[in-house]
XYZ file of C-alpha atoms in Angstrom:
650
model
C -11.063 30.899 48.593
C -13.671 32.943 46.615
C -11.211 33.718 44.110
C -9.917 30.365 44.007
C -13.353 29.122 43.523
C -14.441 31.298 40.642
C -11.001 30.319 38.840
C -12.229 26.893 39.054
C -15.625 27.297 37.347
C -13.959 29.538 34.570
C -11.780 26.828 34.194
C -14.529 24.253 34.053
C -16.356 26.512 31.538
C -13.730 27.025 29.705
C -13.554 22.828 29.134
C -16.697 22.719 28.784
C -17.514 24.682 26.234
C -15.095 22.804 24.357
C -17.066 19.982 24.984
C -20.144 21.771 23.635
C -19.080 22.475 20.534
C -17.241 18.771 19.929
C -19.965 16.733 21.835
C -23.181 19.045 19.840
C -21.621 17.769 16.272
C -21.458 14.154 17.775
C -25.429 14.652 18.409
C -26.023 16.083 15.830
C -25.084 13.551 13.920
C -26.434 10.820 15.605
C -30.215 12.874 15.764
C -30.030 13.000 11.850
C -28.392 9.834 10.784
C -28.455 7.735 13.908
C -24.172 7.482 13.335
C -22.166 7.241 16.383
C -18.801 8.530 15.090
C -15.953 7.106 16.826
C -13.891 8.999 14.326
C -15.121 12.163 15.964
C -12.033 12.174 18.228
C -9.975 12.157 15.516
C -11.326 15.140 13.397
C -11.360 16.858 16.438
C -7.510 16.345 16.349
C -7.028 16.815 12.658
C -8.668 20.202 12.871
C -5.695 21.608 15.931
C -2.704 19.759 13.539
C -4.372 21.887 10.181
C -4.290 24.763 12.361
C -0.943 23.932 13.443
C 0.328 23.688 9.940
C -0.985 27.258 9.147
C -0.389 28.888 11.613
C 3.456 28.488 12.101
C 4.433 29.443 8.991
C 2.347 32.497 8.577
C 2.332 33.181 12.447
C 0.060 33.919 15.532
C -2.094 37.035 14.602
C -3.356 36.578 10.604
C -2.744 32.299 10.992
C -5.046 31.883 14.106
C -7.720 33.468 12.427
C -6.876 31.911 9.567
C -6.764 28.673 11.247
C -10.492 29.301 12.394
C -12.098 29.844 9.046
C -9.734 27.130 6.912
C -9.432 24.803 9.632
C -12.674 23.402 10.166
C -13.585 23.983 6.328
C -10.921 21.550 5.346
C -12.254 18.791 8.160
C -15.708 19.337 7.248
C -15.001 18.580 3.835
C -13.066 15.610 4.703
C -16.607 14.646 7.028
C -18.365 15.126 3.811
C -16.315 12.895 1.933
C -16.476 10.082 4.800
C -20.015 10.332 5.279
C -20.149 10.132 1.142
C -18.025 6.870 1.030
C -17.995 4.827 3.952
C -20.830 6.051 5.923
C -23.555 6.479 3.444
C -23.588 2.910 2.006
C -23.899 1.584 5.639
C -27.352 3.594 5.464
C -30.393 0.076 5.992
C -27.493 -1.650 8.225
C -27.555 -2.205 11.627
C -26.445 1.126 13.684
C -23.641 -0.523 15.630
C -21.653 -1.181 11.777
C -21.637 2.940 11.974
C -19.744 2.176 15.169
C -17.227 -0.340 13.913
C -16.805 1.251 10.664
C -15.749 4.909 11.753
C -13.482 2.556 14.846
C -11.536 1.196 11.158
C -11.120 5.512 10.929
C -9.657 6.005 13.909
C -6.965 3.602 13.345
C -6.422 5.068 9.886
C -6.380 8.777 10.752
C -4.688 8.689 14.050
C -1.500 6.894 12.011
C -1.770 9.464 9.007
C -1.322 12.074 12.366
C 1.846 10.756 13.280
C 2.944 9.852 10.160
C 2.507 13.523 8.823
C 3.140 15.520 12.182
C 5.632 13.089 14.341
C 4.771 11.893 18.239
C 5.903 14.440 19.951
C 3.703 17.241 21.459
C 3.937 20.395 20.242
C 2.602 24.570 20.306
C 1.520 26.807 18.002
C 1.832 30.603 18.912
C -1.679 32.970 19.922
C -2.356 36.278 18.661
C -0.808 38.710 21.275
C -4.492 40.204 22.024
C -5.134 37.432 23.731
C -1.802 37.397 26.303
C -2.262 37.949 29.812
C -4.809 38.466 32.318
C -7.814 40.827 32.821
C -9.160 42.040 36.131
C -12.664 42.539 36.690
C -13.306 43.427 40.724
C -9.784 42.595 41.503
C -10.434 39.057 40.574
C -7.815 38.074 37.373
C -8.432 35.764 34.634
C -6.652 34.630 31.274
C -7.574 36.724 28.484
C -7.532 33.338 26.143
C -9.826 31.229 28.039
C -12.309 34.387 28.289
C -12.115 34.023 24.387
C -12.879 30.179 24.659
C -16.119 30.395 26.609
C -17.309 33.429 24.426
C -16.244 32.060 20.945
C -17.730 28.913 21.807
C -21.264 30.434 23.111
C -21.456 32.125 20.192
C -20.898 29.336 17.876
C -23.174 27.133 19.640
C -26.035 29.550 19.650
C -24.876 30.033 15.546
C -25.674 26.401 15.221
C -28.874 25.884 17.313
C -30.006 28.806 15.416
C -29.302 27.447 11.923
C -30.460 23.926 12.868
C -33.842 25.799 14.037
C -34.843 29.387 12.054
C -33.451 28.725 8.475
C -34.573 26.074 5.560
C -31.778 24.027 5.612
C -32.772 23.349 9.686
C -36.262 22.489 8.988
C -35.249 20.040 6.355
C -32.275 18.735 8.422
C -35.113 18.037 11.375
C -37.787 17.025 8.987
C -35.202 14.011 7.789
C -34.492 12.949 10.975
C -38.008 12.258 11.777
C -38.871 10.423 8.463
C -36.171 10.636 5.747
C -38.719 8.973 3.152
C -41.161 11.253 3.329
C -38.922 14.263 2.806
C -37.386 11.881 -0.444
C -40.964 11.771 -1.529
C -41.015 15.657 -1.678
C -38.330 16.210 -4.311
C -35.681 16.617 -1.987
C -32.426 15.315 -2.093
C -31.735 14.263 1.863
C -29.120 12.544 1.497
C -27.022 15.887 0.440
C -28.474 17.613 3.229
C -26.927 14.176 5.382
C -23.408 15.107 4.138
C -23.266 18.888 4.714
C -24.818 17.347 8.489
C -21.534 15.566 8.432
C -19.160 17.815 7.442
C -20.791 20.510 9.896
C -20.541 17.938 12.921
C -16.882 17.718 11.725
C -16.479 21.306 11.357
C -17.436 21.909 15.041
C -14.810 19.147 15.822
C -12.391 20.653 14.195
C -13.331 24.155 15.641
C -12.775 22.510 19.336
C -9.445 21.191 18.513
C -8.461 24.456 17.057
C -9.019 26.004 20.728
C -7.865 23.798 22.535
C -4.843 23.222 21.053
C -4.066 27.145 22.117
C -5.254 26.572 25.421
C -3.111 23.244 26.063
C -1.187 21.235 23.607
C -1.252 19.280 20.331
C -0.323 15.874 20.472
C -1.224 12.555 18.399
C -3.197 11.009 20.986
C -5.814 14.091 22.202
C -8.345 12.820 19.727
C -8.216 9.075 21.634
C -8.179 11.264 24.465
C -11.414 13.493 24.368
C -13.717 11.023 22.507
C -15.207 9.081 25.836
C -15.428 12.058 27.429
C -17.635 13.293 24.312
C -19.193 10.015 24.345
C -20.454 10.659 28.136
C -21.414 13.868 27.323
C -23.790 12.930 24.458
C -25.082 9.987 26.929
C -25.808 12.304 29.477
C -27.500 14.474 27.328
C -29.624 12.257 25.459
C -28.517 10.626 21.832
C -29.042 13.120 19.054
C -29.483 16.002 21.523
C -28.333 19.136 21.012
C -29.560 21.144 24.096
C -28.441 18.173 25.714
C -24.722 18.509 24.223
C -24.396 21.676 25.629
C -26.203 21.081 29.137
C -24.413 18.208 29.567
C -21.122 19.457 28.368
C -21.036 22.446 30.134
C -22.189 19.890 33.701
C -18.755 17.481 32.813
C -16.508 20.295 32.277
C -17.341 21.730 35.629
C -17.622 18.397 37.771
C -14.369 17.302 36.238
C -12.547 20.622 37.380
C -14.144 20.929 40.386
C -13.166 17.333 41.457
C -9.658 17.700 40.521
C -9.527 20.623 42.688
C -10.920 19.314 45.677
C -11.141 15.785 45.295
C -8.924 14.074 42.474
C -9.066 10.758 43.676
C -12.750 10.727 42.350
C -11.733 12.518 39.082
C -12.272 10.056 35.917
C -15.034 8.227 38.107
C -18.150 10.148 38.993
C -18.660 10.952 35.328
C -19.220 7.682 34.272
C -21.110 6.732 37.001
C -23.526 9.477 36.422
C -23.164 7.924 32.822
C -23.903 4.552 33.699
C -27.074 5.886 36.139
C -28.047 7.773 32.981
C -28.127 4.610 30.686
C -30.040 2.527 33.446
C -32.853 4.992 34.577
C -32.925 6.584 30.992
C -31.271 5.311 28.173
C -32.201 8.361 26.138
C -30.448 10.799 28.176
C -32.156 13.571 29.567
C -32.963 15.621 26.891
C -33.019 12.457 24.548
C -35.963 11.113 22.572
C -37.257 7.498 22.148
C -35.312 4.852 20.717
C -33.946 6.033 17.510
C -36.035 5.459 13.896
C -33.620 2.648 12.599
C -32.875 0.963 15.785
C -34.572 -1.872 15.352
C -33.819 -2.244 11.706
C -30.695 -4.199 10.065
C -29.374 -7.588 12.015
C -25.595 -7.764 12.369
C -24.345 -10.278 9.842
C -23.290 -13.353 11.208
C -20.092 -15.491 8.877
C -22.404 -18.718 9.622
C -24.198 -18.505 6.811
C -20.831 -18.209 4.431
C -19.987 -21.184 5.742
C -19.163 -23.529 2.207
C -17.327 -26.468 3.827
C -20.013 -29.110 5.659
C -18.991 -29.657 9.747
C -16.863 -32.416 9.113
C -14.694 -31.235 6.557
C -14.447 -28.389 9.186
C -13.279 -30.475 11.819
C -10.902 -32.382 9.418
C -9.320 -28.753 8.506
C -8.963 -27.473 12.415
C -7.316 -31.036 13.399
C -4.582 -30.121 10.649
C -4.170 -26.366 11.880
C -3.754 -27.973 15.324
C -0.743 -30.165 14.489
C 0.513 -27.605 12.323
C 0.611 -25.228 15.445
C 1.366 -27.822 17.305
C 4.719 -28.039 15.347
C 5.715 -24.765 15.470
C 8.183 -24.677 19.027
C 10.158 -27.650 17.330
C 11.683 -25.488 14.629
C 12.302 -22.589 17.195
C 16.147 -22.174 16.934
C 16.578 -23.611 13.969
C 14.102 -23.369 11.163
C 13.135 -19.751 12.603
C 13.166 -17.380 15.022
C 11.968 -18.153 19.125
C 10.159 -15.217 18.391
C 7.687 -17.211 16.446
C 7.298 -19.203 19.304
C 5.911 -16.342 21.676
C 4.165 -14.339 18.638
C 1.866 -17.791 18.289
C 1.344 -17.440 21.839
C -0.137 -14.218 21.875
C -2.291 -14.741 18.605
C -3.286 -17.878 20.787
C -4.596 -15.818 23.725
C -5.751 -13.310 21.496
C -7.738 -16.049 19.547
C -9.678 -17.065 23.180
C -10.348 -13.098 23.539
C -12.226 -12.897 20.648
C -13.881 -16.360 20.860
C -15.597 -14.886 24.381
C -16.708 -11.818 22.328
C -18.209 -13.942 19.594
C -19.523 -15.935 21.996
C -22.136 -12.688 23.042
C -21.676 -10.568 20.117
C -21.763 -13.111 17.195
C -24.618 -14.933 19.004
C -27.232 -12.751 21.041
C -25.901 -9.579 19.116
C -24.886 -8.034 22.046
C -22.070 -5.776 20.873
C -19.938 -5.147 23.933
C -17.674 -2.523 23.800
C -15.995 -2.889 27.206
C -14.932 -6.338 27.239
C -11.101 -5.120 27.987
C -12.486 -4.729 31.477
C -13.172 -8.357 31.708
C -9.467 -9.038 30.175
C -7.603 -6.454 32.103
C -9.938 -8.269 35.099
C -8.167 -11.526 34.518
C -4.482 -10.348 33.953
C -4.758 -8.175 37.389
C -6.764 -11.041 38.754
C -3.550 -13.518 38.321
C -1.132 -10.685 39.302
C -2.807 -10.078 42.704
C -2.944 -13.781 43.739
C 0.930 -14.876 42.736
C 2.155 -11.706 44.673
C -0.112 -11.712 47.488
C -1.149 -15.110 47.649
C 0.366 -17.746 46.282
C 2.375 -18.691 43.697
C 0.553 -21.298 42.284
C -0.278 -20.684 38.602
C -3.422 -22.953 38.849
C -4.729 -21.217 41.825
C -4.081 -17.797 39.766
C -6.043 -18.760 36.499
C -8.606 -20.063 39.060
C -9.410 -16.829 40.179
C -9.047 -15.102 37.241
C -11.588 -17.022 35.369
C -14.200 -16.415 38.534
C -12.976 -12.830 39.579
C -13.969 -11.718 35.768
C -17.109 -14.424 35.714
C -18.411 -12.415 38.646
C -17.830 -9.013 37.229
C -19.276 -9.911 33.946
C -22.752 -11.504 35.915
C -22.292 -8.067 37.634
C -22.146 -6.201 34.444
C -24.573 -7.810 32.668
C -27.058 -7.766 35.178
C -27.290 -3.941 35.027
C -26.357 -3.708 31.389
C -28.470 -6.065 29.355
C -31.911 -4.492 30.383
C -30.950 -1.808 28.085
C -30.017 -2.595 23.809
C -28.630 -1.589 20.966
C -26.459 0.966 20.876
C -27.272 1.523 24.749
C -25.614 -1.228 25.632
C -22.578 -0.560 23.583
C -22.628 2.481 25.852
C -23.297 1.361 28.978
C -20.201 -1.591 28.229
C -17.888 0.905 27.411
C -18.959 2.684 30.535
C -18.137 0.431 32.675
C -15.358 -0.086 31.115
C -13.830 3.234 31.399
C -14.911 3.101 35.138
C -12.863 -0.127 35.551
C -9.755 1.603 33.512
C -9.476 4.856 35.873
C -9.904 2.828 39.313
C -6.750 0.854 37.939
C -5.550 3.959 38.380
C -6.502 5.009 42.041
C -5.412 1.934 44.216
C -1.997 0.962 45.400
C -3.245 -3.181 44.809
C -3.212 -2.412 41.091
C 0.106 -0.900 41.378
C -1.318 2.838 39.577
C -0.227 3.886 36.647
C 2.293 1.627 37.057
C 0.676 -1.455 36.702
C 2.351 -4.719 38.478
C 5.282 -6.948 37.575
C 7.730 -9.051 38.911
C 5.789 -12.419 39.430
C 7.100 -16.048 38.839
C 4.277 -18.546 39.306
C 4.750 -22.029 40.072
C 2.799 -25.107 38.222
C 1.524 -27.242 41.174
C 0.013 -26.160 44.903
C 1.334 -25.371 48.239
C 4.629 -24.546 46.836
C 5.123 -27.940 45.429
C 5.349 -28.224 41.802
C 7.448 -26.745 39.066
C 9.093 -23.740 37.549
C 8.821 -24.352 33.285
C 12.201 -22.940 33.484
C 13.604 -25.497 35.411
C 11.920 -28.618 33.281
C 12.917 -29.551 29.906
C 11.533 -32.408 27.669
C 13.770 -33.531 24.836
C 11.715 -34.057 21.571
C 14.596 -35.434 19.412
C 17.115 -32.701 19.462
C 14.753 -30.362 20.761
C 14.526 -29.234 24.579
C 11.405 -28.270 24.966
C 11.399 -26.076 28.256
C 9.876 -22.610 29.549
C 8.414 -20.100 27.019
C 8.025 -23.582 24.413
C 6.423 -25.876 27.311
C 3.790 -22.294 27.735
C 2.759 -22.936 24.512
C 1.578 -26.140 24.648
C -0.531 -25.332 27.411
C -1.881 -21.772 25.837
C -2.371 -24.630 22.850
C -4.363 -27.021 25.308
C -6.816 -23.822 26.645
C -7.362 -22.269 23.763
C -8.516 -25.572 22.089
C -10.316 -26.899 25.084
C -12.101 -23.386 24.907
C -13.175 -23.675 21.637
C -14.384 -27.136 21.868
C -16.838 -26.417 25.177
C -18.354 -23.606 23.746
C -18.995 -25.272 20.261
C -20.965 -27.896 22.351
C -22.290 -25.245 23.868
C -23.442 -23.834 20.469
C -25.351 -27.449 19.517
C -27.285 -27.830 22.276
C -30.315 -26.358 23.448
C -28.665 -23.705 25.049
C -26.627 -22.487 21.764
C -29.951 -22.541 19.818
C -31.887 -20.388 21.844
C -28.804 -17.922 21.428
C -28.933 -17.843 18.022
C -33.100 -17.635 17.786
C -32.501 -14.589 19.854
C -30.054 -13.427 17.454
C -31.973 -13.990 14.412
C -35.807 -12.437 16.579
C -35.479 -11.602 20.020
C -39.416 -11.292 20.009
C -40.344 -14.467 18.512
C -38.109 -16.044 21.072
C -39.594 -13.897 23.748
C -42.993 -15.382 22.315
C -41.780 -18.450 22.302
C -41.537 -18.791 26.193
C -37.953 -18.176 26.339
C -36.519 -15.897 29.130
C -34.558 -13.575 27.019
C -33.216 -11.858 29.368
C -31.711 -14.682 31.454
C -29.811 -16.323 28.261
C -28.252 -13.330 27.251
C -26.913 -13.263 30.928
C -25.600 -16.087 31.244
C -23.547 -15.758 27.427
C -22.325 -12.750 28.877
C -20.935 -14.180 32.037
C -19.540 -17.071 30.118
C -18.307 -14.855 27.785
C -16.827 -12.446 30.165
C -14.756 -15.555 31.949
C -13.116 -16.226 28.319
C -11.898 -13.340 28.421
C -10.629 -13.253 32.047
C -9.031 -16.513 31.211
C -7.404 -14.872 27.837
C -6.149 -11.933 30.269
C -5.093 -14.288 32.804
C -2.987 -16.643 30.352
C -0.909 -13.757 28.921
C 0.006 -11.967 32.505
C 1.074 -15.594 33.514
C 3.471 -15.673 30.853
C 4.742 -11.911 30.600
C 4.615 -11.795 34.597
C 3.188 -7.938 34.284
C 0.257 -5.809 33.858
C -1.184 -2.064 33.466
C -4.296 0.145 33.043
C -3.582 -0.448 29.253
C -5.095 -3.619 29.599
C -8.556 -2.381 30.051
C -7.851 0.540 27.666
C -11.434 1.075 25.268
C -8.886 0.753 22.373
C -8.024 -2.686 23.174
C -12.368 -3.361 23.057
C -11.824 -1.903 19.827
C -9.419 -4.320 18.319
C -10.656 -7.581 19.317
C -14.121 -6.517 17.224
C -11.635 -6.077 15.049
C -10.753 -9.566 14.933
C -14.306 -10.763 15.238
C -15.128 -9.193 12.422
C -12.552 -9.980 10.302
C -12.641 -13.661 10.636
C -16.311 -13.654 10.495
C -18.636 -13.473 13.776
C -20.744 -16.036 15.088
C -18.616 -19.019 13.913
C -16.608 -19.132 16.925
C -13.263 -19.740 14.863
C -13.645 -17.567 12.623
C -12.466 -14.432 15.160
C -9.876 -16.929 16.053
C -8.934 -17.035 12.116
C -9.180 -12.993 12.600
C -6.978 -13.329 15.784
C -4.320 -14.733 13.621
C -4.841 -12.423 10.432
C -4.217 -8.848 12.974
C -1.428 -10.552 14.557
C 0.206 -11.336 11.221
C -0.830 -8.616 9.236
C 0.971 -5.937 12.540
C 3.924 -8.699 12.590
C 4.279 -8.120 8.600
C 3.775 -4.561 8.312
C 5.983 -3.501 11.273
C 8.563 -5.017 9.645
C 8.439 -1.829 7.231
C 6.799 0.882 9.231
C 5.867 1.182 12.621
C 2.315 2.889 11.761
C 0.620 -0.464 11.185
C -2.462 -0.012 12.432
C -3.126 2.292 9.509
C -2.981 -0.565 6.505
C -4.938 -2.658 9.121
C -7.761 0.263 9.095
C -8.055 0.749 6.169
C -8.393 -3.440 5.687
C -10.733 -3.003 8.513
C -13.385 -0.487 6.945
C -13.026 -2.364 3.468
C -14.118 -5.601 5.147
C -17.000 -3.611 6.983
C -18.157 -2.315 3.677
C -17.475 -5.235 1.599
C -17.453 -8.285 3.205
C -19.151 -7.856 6.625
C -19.177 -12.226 6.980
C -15.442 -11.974 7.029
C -12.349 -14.039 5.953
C -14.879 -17.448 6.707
C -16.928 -15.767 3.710
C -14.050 -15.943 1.205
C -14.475 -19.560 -0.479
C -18.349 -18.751 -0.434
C -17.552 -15.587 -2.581
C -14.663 -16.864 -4.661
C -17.694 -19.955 -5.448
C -19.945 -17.874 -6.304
C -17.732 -15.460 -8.697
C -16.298 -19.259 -10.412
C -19.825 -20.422 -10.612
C -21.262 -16.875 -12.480
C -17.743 -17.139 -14.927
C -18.981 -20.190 -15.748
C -22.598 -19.481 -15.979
C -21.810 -16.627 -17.927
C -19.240 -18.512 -20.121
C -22.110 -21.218 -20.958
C -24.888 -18.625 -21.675
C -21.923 -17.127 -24.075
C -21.092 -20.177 -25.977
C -24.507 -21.041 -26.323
C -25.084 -17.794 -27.747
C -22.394 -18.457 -30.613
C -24.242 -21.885 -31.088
């Protein structure tokens, strides 16, 4: 039992010092540059698959070590470069861009994996000194992960030492507390910002390296290990790096200890003790005060883009609507029934990113959890048609109040905290949501549920849309055609409810605590209480979206609440624009047909749509609704420019 027991810790050790080094570049980062790197995942996988590459072909003894000095070079120059050209012109924006902009990066470099490297999983040899066991006392251990802990320890106390006994440290820390002043002294921060960077990507890439001899290297282990990293660095404080390492070495242990003894608890107490940690002390426990920039930059709304007047607006949606309308007649004939269910799911898609506009693009609550509140509604509708009854109506019912409830739940506790907190604290409870999925036989496990066939009506009278039809000329229109009329009938009546939500009071104090929170906290206004209640609206629109595609597709998983699919509805908000309410529904539309397109010639798609992602980020944060407004203002300078010419020549 002894034995058994000190196997455990080395093994929890052995994890965590992985998540020292990976989770101390994440801080340290953050400290100096207040970034949160989603990407960090990724370079923590690009640095095992650059190992990989040199180390097969030259093999295990010279290529590991190899690996271990080019390696994390070739990453941190890559950080260095990212930090140069995406990052660095974000600098004076709100933090949470840093957050969508490096999300575009994981998209892009997690498709260049598989693109250069394939899906599958795969090994790369070890140096032979490091085969076998050693026993100390009788008690035997794996040579290798006896390298991990050491190797690690080392390079962690390397980097504490360099960020606090040499120059480059003192600057480094010196920056982080006032970056102007040390620009006033004749010295070039923002150099000593990229070599921060590239070292935080470095130590990623140093973690993957060891890792991937201890378990595997795959595509996904980057998607994998950054929430994990992300708890860490919450535990530990933001911009921490004693609390990287104290808090990394804690995870690594309670997660092997609690899949040793108790594994139905495993993927849950973590974020719990996150979630405590964000609601007692959002700085973590070695964290400081609210970062310098916090409160600087406003996320930029597409409202004020906006180039057509309301009722030229309205004139434009009526003729989308009868175009869409339209669109199951010619199924068959004109062009593939696919059509007809791909317009369905940009449909539900379009209300899932309506209820995040509807918090994000209007109290600038950036919420990245709100899969939980869609996964909420598809289980939600699952549970009642196989447990309850088959009535569809019933089903939405409590989908819409099941994930209205959870959303008042999660907003209570979540919206006392800001910024990038809250971001946190979302995705939190998110991941929470996501690994109970997992744990209880209603949910179905890993397995998710299927199999259900609701019925339109109550107390088992009504109707199958299978069994109707309803001739339109020489069209039938009957099951997956009749769905989208009703999808169609939602997602409109959605969008029209919370646009006259928008013009009256109630939308107005929304956006005055969009554009100053203070002033509107000045003003009398319970700040606190409005941003609730978006939220809980907010989080039913997305229930409802969840709820509407499980009735159709009669199934759903854990991948429903996955923090990727949080990910890619921002996505969508931000490309159509956010805070116009249709213009994430434009954005809705634009993923959907951008991944229908592309697929059609490769199946990496989500890689053109990062890279589209991180340009519209940099470029045109107001989104697709910003275009006309742009392309008027480029015609009217031609001509400006043209007239101050020719009068020139006169």
């Amino acid at each position: 039992m002894v034995g058994d027991f000190f196997t455990q810790l080395l093994n929890g050790l052995t994890i965590g010092f992985v998540y020292v080094l990976l989770a101390s570049g994440l801080s340290v980062i953050f400290g100096v540059m207040n970034v949160i790197n989603f990407a960090h995942g990724e370079l923590f996988a690009l640095g095992a698959y650059f190992a990989l590459a040199i180390i097969v072909p030259i093999g295990g003894g010279p290529g590991f070590v190899a690996a271990l000095l080019i390696a994390p070079l070739l990453v941190g120059v890559l950080g260095v470069a990212i930090e140069r050209y995406t990052v660095r012109p974000l600098y004076g924006r709100n933090p949470l861009y840093h957050i969508l902009l490096t999300f575009g990066l994981v998209l892009v470099i997690n498709d260049l994996i598989y693109i250069v490297w394939g899906s599958g999983s795969q090994y790369f040899p070890l140096p032979g000194i490091f085969a076998g066991t050693v026993t100390v006392f009788g008690f035997s251990y794996a040579v290798y992960n006896y390298f991990m802990i050491v190797f690690a320890a080392l390079l962690a106390v390397g980097v504490w030492a360099l960020l606090e006994y040499t120059r480059f440290g003192l600057i480094v820390r010196a920056g982080a507390q006032d970056r102007e002043m040390v620009r006033n002294l004749g010295i070039d921060i923002d150099r000593y910002y990229s070599l921060v960077f590239g070292l935080g990507a470095a130590l990623a890439a140093v973690a993957g390296i060891i890792l991937g001899g201890y378990q595997t290297v795959n595509p996904d282990m980057g998607m994998n290990i950054i929430i994990p990293a992300f708890v860490i660095v919450v535990i530990g404080g933001l911009g921490s790096f004693k609390g990287a390492v104290v808090a990394g070495l804690f995870v690594g242990v309670v997660q092997t200890m609690l899949r040793w003894q108790v594994p139905i608890l495993e993927g849950l107490v973590v974020f719990l003790i996150m979630i405590g940690i964000l609601l007692v002390r959002p700085q973590g426990l070695f964290g400081s005060e609210a970062p310098e920039d916090e409160s600087h930059g406003d996320l930029i709304a597409g409202s004020g883009a906006a180039v057509f007047d309301p009722e030229t607006r309205f004139r434009l949606g009526a003729v989308v609507v009868a175009l869409l309308a339209l669109v199951p007649l010619g199924a068959g004939t004109l062009y593939s029934t696919f059509i007809v269910t791909l317009t369905i799911e940009i449909l539900i898609w379009a209300l899932f990113a309506l209820s995040l506009d509807f918090v994000m693009g209007y109290t600038g609550l950036v919420s990245l959890g709100h899969a939980l509140f869609y996964g909420t509604g598809a289980y939600a509708v699952m549970i009642v048609l196989l447990n309850v009854t088959e009535s569809a109506f019933v089903a939405i019912g409590a989908a819409v109040a099941v994930s209205a409830l959870f959303a008042w739940i999660v907003g209570y506790l979540s919206i006392r905290v800001h910024g990038v907190y809250f971001a946190m604290i979302t995705l939190g409870f998110a991941e929470l949501f996501y690994n109970l999925l997992y744990k209880f036989r209603i949910t179905g496990g890993s397995d998710g549920l299927f199999g259900a066939n609701a019925l339109y009506g109550f107390n088992g009278v009504g109707v199958r849309l299978d069994d109707i039809a309803i001739g339109v000329g020489p069209v039938a229109l009957t099951g997956n055609r009749l769905y989208f009329y009703i999808v169609l009938a939602v997602v409109i009546g959605a969008l029209l409810v919370t646009r006259r939500m928008m013009n009256a009071p109630f939308g107005s104090v929304l956006v005055s605590i969009r554009e100053n929170e203070q002033r509107s906290t000045f003003l009398g206004y319970d700040v606190t209480t409005y941003k609730r209640r978006a939220f809980v609206i907010s989080g039913a629109l997305a229930g409802l979206a969840g709820g509407l595609f499980t009735l159709n597709w009669g199934y759903v998983d854990p991948s429903f609440a996955y923090w990727l699919r949080s990910g890619e509805v921002i996505v969508m908000v931000i490309l159509g624009g956010m805070g116009t309410l249709y213009g994430p529904m434009i954005g809705a539309g634009v993923f959907f047909g951008l991944e229908h397109l592309i697929s059609g010639f490769t199946t990496r798609w989500r890689l053109p749509l990062g890279v589209l992602f991180v340009l519209f980020v940099l470029f045109l944060p107001r989104g697709f609704v910003s275009l006309p407004s742009k392309y008027r203002s480029f015609v009217g300078r031609g001509g400006a420019d043209r007239d101050a010419a020719e009068g020139g020549a006169r």
